Short mmCIF file of C-alpha atoms in Angstrom, two decimals:
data_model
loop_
_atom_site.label_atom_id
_atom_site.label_comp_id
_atom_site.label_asym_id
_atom_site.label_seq_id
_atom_site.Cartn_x
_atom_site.Cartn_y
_atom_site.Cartn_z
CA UNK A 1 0.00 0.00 0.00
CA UNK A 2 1.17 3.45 -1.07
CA UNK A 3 2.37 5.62 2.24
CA UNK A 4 1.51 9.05 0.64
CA UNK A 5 -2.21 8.16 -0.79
CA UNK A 6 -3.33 5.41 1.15
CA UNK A 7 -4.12 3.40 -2.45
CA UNK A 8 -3.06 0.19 -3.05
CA UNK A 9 0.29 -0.70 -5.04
CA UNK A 10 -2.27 -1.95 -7.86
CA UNK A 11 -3.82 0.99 -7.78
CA UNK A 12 -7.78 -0.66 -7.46
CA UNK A 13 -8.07 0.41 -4.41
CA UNK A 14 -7.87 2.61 -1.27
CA UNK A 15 -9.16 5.68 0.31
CA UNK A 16 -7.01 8.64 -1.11
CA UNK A 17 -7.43 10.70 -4.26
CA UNK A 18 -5.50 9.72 -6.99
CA UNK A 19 -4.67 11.40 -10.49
CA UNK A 20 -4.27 9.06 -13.15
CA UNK A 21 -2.75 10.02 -16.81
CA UNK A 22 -4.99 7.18 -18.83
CA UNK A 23 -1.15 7.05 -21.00
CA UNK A 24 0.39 5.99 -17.91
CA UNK A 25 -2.12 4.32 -15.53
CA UNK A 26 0.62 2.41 -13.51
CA UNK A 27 1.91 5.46 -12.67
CA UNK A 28 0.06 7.67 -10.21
CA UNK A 29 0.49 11.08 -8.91
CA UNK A 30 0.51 11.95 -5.50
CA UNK A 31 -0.71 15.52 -4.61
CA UNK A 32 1.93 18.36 -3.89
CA UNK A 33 4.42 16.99 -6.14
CA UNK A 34 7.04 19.26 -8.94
CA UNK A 35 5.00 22.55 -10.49
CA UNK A 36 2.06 23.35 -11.38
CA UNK A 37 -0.04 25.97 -9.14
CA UNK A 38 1.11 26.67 -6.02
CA UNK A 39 -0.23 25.66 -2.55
CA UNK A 40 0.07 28.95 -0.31
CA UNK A 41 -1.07 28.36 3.52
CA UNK A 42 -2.20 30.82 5.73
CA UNK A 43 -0.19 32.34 8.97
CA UNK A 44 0.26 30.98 11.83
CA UNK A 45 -0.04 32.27 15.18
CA UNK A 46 1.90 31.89 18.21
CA UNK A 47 0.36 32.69 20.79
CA UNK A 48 -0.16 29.71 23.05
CA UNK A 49 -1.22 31.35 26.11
CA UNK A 50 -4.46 33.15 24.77
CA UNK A 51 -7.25 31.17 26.46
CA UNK A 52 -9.61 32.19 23.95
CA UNK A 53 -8.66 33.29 20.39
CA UNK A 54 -10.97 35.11 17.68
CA UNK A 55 -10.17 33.21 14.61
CA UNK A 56 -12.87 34.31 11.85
CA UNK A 57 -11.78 32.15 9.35
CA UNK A 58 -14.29 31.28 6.69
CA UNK A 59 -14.80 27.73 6.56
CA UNK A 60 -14.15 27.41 2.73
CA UNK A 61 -10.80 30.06 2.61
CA UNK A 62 -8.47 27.48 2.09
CA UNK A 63 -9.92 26.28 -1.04
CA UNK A 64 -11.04 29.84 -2.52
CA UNK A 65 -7.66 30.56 -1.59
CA UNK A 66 -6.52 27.36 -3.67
CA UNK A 67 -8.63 28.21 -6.66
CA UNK A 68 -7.61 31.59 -7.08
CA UNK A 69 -4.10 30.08 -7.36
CA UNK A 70 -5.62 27.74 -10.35
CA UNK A 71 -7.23 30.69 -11.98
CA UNK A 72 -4.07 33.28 -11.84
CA UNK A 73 -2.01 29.89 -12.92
CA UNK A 74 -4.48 29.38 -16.27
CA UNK A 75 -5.29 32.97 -16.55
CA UNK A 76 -1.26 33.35 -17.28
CA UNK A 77 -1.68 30.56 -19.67
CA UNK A 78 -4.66 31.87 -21.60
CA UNK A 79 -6.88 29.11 -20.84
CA UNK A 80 -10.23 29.34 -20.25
CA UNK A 81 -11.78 26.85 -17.51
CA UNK A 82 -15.27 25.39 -17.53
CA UNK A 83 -16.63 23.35 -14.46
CA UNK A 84 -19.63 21.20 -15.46
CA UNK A 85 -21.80 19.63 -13.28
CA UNK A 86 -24.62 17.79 -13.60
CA UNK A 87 -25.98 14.65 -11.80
CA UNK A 88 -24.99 11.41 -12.98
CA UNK A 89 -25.91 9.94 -16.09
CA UNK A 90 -27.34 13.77 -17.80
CA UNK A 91 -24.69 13.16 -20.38
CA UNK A 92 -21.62 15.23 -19.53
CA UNK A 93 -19.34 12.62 -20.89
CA UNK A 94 -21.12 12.48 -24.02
CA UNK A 95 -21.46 15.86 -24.69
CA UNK A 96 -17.80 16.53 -24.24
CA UNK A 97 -17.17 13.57 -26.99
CA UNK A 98 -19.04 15.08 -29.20
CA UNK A 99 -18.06 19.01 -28.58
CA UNK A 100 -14.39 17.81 -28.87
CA UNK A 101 -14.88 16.08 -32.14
CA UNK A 102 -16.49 19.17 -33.56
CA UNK A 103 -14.69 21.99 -32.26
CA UNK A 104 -11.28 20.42 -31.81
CA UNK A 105 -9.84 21.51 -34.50
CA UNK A 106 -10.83 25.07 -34.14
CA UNK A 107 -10.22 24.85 -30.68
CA UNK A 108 -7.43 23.13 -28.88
CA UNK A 109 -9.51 20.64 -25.93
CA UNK A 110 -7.88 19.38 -22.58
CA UNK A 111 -10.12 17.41 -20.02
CA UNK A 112 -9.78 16.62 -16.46
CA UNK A 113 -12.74 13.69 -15.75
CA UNK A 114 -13.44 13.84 -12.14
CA UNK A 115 -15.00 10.36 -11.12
CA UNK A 116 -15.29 8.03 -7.69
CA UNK A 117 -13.42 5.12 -9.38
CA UNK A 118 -12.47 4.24 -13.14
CA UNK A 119 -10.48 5.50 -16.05
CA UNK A 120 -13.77 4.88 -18.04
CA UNK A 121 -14.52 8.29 -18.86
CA UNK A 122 -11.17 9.17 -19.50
CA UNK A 123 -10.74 6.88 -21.95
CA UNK A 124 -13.80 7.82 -24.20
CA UNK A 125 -12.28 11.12 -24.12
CA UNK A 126 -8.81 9.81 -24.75
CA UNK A 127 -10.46 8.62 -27.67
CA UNK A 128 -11.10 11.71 -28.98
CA UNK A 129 -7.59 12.18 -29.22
CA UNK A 130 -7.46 15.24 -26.79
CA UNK A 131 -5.16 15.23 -23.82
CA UNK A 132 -7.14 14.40 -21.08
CA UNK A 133 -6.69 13.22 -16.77
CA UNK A 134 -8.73 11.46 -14.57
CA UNK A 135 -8.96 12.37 -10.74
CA UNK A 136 -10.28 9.42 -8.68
CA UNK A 137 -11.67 10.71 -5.62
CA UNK A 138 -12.03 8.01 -3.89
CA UNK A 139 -14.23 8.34 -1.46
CA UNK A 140 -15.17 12.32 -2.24
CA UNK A 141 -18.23 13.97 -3.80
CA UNK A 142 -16.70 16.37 -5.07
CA UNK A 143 -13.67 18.24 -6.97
CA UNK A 144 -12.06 20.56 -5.04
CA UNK A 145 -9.41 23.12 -5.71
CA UNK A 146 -6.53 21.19 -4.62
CA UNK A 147 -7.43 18.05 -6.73
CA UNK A 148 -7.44 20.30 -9.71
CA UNK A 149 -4.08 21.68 -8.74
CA UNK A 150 -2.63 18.43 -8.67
CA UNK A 151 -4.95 17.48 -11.65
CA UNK A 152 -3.66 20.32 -13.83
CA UNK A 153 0.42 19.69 -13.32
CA UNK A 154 -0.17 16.18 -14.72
CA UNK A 155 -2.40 17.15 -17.07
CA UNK A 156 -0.06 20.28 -18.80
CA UNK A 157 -3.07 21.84 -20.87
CA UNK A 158 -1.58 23.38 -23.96
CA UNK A 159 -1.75 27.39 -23.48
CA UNK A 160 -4.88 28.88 -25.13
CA UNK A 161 -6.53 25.71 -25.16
CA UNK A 162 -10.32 25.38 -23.26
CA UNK A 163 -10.50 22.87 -20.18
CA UNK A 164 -13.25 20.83 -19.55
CA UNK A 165 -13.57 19.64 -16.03
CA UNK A 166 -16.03 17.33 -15.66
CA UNK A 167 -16.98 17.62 -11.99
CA UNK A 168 -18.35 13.96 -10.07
CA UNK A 169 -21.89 13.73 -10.90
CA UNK A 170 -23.68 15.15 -8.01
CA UNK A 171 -25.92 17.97 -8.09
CA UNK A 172 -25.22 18.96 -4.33
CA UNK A 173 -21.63 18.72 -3.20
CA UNK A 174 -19.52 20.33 -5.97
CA UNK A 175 -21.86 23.40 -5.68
CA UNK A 176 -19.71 24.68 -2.90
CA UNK A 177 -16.42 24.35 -4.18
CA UNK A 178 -14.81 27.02 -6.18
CA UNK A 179 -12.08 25.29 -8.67
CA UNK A 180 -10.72 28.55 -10.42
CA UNK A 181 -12.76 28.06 -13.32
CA UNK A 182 -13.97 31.15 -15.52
CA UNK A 183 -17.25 29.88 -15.74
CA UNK A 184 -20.00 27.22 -14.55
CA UNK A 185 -21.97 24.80 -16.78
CA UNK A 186 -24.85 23.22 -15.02
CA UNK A 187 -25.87 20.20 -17.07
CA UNK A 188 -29.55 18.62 -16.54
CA UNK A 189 -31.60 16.38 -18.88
CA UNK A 190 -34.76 15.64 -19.70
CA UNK A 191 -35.16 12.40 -18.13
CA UNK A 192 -34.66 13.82 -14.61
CA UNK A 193 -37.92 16.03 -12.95
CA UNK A 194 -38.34 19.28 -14.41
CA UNK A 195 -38.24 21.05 -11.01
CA UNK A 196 -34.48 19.85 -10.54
CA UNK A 197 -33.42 23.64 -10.05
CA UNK A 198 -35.44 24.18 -7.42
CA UNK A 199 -34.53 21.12 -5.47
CA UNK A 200 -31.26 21.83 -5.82
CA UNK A 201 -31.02 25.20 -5.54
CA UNK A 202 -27.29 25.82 -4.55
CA UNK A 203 -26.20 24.15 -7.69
CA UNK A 204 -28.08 26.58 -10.31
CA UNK A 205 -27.68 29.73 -8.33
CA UNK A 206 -24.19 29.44 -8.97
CA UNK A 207 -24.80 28.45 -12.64
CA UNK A 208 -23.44 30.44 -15.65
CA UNK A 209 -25.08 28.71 -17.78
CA UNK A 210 -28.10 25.57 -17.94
CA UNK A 211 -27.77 23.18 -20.76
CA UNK A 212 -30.89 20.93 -20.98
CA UNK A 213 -29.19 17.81 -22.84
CA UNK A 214 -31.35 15.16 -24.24
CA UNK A 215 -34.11 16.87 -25.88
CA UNK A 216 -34.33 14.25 -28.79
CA UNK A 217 -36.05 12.13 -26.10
CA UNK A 218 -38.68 14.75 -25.67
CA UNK A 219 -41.81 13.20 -27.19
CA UNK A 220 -41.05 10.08 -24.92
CA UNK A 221 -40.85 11.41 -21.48
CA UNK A 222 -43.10 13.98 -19.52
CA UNK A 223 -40.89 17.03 -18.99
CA UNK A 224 -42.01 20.69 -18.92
CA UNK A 225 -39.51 22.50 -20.36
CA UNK A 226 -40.82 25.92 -19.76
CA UNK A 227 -41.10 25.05 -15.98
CA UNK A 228 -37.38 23.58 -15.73
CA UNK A 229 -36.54 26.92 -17.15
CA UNK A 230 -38.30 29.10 -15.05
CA UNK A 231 -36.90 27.33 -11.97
CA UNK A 232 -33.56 27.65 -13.39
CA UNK A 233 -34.10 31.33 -13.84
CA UNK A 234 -35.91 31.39 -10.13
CA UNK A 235 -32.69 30.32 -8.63
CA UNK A 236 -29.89 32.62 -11.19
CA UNK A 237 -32.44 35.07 -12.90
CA UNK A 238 -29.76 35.93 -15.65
CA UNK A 239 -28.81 32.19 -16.50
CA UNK A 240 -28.22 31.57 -20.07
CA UNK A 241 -30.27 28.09 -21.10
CA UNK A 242 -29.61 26.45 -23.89
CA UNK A 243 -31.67 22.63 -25.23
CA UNK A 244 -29.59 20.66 -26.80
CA UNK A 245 -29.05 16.78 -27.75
CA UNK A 246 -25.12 15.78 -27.75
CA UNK A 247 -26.68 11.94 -29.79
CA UNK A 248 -28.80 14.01 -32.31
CA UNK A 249 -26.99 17.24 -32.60
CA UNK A 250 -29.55 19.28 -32.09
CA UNK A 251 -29.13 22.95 -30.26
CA UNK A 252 -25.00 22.36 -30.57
CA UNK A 253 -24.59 25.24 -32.82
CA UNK A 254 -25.37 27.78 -29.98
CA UNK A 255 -23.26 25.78 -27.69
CA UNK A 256 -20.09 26.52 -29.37
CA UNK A 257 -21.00 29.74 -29.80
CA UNK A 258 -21.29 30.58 -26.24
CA UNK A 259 -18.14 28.12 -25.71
CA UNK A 260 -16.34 30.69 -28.66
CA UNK A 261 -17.30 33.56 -26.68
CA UNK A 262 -16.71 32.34 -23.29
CA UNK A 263 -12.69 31.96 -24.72
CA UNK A 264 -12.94 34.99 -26.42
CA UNK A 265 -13.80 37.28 -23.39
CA UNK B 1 -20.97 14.70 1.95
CA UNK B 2 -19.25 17.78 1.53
CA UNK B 3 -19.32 18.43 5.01
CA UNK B 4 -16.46 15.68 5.81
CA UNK B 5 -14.02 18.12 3.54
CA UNK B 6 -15.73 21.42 5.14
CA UNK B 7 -14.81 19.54 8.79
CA UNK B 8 -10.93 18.43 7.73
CA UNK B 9 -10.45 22.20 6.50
CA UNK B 10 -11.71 23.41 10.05
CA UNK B 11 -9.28 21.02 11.49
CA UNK B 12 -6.31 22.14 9.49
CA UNK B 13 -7.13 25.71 10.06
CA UNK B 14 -7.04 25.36 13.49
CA UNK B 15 -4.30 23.11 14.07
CA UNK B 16 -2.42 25.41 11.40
CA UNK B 17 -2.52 28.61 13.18
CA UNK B 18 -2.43 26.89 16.96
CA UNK B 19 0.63 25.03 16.50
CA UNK B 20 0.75 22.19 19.43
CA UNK B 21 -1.80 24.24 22.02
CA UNK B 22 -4.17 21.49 23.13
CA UNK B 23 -8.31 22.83 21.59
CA UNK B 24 -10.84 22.71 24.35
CA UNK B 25 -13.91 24.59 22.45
CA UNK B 26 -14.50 25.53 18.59
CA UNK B 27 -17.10 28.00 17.49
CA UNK B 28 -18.39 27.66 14.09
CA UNK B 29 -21.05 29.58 12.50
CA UNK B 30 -23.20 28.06 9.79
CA UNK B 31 -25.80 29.90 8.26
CA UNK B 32 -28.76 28.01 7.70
CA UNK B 33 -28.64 28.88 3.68
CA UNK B 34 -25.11 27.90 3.31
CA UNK B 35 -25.74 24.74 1.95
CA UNK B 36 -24.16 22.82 4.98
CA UNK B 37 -25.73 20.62 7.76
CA UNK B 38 -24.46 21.46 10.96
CA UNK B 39 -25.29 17.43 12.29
CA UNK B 40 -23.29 16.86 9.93
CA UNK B 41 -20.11 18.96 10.51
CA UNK B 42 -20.74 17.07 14.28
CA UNK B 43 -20.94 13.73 12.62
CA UNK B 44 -17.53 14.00 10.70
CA UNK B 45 -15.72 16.06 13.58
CA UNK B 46 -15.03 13.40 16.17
CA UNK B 47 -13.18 10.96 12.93
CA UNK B 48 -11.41 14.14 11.75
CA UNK B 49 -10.44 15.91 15.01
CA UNK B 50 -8.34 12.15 15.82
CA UNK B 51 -5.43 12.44 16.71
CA UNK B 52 -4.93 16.26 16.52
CA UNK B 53 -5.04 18.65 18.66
CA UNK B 54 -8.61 19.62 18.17
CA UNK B 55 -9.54 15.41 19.68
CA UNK B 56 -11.92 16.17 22.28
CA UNK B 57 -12.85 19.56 22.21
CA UNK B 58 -16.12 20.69 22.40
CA UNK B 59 -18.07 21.78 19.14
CA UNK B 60 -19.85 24.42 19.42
CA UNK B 61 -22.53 25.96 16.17
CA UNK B 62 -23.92 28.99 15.67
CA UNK B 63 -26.89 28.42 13.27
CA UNK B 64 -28.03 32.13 11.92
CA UNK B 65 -31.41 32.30 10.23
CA UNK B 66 -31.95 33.29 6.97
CA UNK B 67 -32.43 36.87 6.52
CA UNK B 68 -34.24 38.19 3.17
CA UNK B 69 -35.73 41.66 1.41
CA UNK B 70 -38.21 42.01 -0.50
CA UNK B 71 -37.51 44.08 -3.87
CA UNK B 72 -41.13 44.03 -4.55
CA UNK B 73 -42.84 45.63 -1.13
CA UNK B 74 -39.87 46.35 0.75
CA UNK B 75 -40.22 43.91 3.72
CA UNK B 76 -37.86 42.02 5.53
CA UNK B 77 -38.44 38.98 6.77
CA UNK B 78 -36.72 35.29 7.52
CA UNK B 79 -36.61 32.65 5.62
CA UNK B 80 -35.48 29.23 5.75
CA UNK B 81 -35.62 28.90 1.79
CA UNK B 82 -32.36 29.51 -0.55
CA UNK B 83 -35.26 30.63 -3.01
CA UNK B 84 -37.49 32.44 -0.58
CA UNK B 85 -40.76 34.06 -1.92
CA UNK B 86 -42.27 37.00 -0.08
CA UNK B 87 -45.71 36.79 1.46
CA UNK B 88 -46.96 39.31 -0.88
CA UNK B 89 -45.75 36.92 -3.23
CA UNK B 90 -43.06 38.11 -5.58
CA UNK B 91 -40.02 36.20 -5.94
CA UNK B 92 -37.63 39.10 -6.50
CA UNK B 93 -36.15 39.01 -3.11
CA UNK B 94 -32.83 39.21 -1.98
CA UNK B 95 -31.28 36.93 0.37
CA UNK B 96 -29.06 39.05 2.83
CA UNK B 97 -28.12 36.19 5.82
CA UNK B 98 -27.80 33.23 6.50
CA UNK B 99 -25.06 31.88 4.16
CA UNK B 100 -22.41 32.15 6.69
CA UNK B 101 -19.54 29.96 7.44
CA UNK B 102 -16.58 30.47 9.62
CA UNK B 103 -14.82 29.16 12.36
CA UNK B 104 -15.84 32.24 14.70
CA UNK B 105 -13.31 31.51 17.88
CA UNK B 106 -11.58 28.27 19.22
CA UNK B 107 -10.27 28.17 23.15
CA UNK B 108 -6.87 26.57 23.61
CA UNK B 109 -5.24 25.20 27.25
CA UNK B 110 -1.83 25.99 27.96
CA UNK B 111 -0.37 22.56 28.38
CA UNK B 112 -1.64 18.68 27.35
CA UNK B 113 -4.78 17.62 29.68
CA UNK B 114 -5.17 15.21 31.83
CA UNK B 115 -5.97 12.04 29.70
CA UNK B 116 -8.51 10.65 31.88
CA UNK B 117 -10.58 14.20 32.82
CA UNK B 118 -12.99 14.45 29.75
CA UNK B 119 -13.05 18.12 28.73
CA UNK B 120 -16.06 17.79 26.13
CA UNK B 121 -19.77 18.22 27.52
CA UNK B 122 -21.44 15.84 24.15
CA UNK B 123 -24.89 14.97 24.76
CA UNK B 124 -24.95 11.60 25.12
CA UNK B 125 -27.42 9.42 22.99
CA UNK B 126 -30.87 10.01 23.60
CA UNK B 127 -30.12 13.45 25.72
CA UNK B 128 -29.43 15.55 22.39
#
């Protein structure tokens, strides 16, 4: 069993995160290791006699303080981050297969697949022939901002390029944590309840943008979609919404338009 | 179960800025619209605090209420919603409290306790 990580020496197993380059699976990366973005950590005090000492730290600083490092260290790199989230099964995956395939030749792709366990997602992405990393958290819910530190210095995006980071597929936990992105992609479909946004309203305040994937399965399911979207806009009242199907194609057009201008602001 | 992170960073905030002192009491504050459950912050404390510093101190949460404003008729009221609606019933409303979260204060002994005086007042099961 590794020391650092706590995963076994086959790597199937164990409680730790783990950052796996699908190129080099045997080879795992343990965090706070060569470059990459920097950890900073806050000051410490001294004073061990104080029987009572006002700390006022907010409870998420050391990650906002993590993810700003992330978004100075792509910022510097011209690269523009997107965090999706979705539940699972809405059809991140396959919407990044497809938007890769289109756009990648326009625009340079890198992907960092957050998932529990597996290199599956990373290597239908690999497939696509753009550089991509999985982070196995392990036992987590969520990304956070020092996974996609440690993520990101395996991963050596190409400068300029646009980086997917396909969050674990939760519509609660990630909500919280800021990775240093530039923007936030909140991905439901149409097979899930149509009041999702207001059930989970933590997730879509926060949203940039709502993409309702699916919608060729519209005539087969019962789903208002004038009631997901007002929800949607209940919770962020300027959220962009766009309907789209990653299998049919259908609504992709405005995707990469809003993908064009999200890299071009 | 975010809060197990949100209760490791509390740990290594604390035992970050007060080096070996031994923790009696933590204060936290968490908003009731913050999107975290203060049961369980509790839950995940005792398995996190192990071994540290912070094992056995006392946990104490401050749970503010939501706090909103009406765009619409101008009242304030509270709310336990993260997408409150006014009683006059617009939904333009603005939430203004309630999505705090910070470790307010922690109090620290001098030297190591006693290992067999418990210091922590939990409730035990049943009382709380």
């Amino acid at each position: 069993m590794c020391a650092t990580c706590g995963c076994a020496d086959d790597g199937t197993a164990g409680p730790g995160v783990r950052v796996i380059d699908p190129a080099h699976p045997e080879r795992h990366v343990h965090p706070h290791a060569d470059d990459g973005p920097e950890h900073r950590h806050g000051t410490r005090v001294d004073d061990h006699a104080a029987r009572t000492v006002a700390l006022e730290v907010d409870l998420l600083a050391k990650n906002d303080d993590l993810a700003g490092h992330n978004r100075d260290w792509l910022a510097e790199r011209g690269i523009v981050a997107l965090n999706l989230m979705s539940s699972p099964g809405a059809g991140k995956t396959t919407l990044l297969e497809r938007t890769i395939r289109d756009l990648g030749a326009e625009l340079p792709c890198a992907v960092l697949e957050g998932d529990q366990e597996t290199l599956l997602d990373a290597e239908r992405i690999g497939s696509t022939g753009a550089r991509v990393v999985q982070i196995n958290t392990g036992a987590g819910c969520h990304l956070d901002a020092d996974m996609v530190a440690d993520g990101l210095r395996t991963l050596a995006p190409e400068r300029g390029c646009l980086l997917f980071v396909e969050n674990v597929g939760n519509l609660v936990c990630p909500a919280l944590f800021d990775l240093g992105e530039a923007a936030r992609v909140v991905i439901m479909s149409v097979t899930e309840g149509a009041d999702k946004p207001l059930k989970y309203p933590h997730m879509f305040r926060t949203a940039d943008l709502v993409l309702l994937n699916k919608i060729d399965l519209l005539p087969y399911v019962d789903f208002d979609v004038d009631r997901c979207i007002a929800g949607a806009r209940r919770a962020k009242p300027d959220v962009a919404v766009l309907e789209v199907s990653a299998t049919r194609g259908d609504g992709l057009d405005a995707w990469y338009a809003w993908l064009r201008r999200a890299r071009a602001r | 179960m975010h809060e197990l992170s949100i209760t490791q960073s509390v740990v290594a905030a604390i035992t970050q800025r007060m080096g070996d002192a031994p923790v009696r009491r933590i204060r936290l504050e968490i908003g009731r619209l913050s999107g975290i459950v203060p049961d369980s912050v509790r839950f995940c404390f005792e398995l996190v605090a192990a071994g540290t510093t912070c094992e056995g101190a006392e946990l104490e949460i401050d749970e503010p209420a939501g706090r909103a404003h009406c765009r619409t008729c101008g009242t304030g009221f509270d709310t336990a919603e993260v997408l409150p609606l006014c009683d006059c019933g617009s939904a333009d409303v603005e939430v203004l409290g309630g999505s705090e979260l910070r470790i307010r204060e922690v109090e620290v002994g001098t030297c190591a306790r006693p290992a067999d005086v418990p210091t922590t007042a939990r409730p035990g099961p049943g009382s709380g």
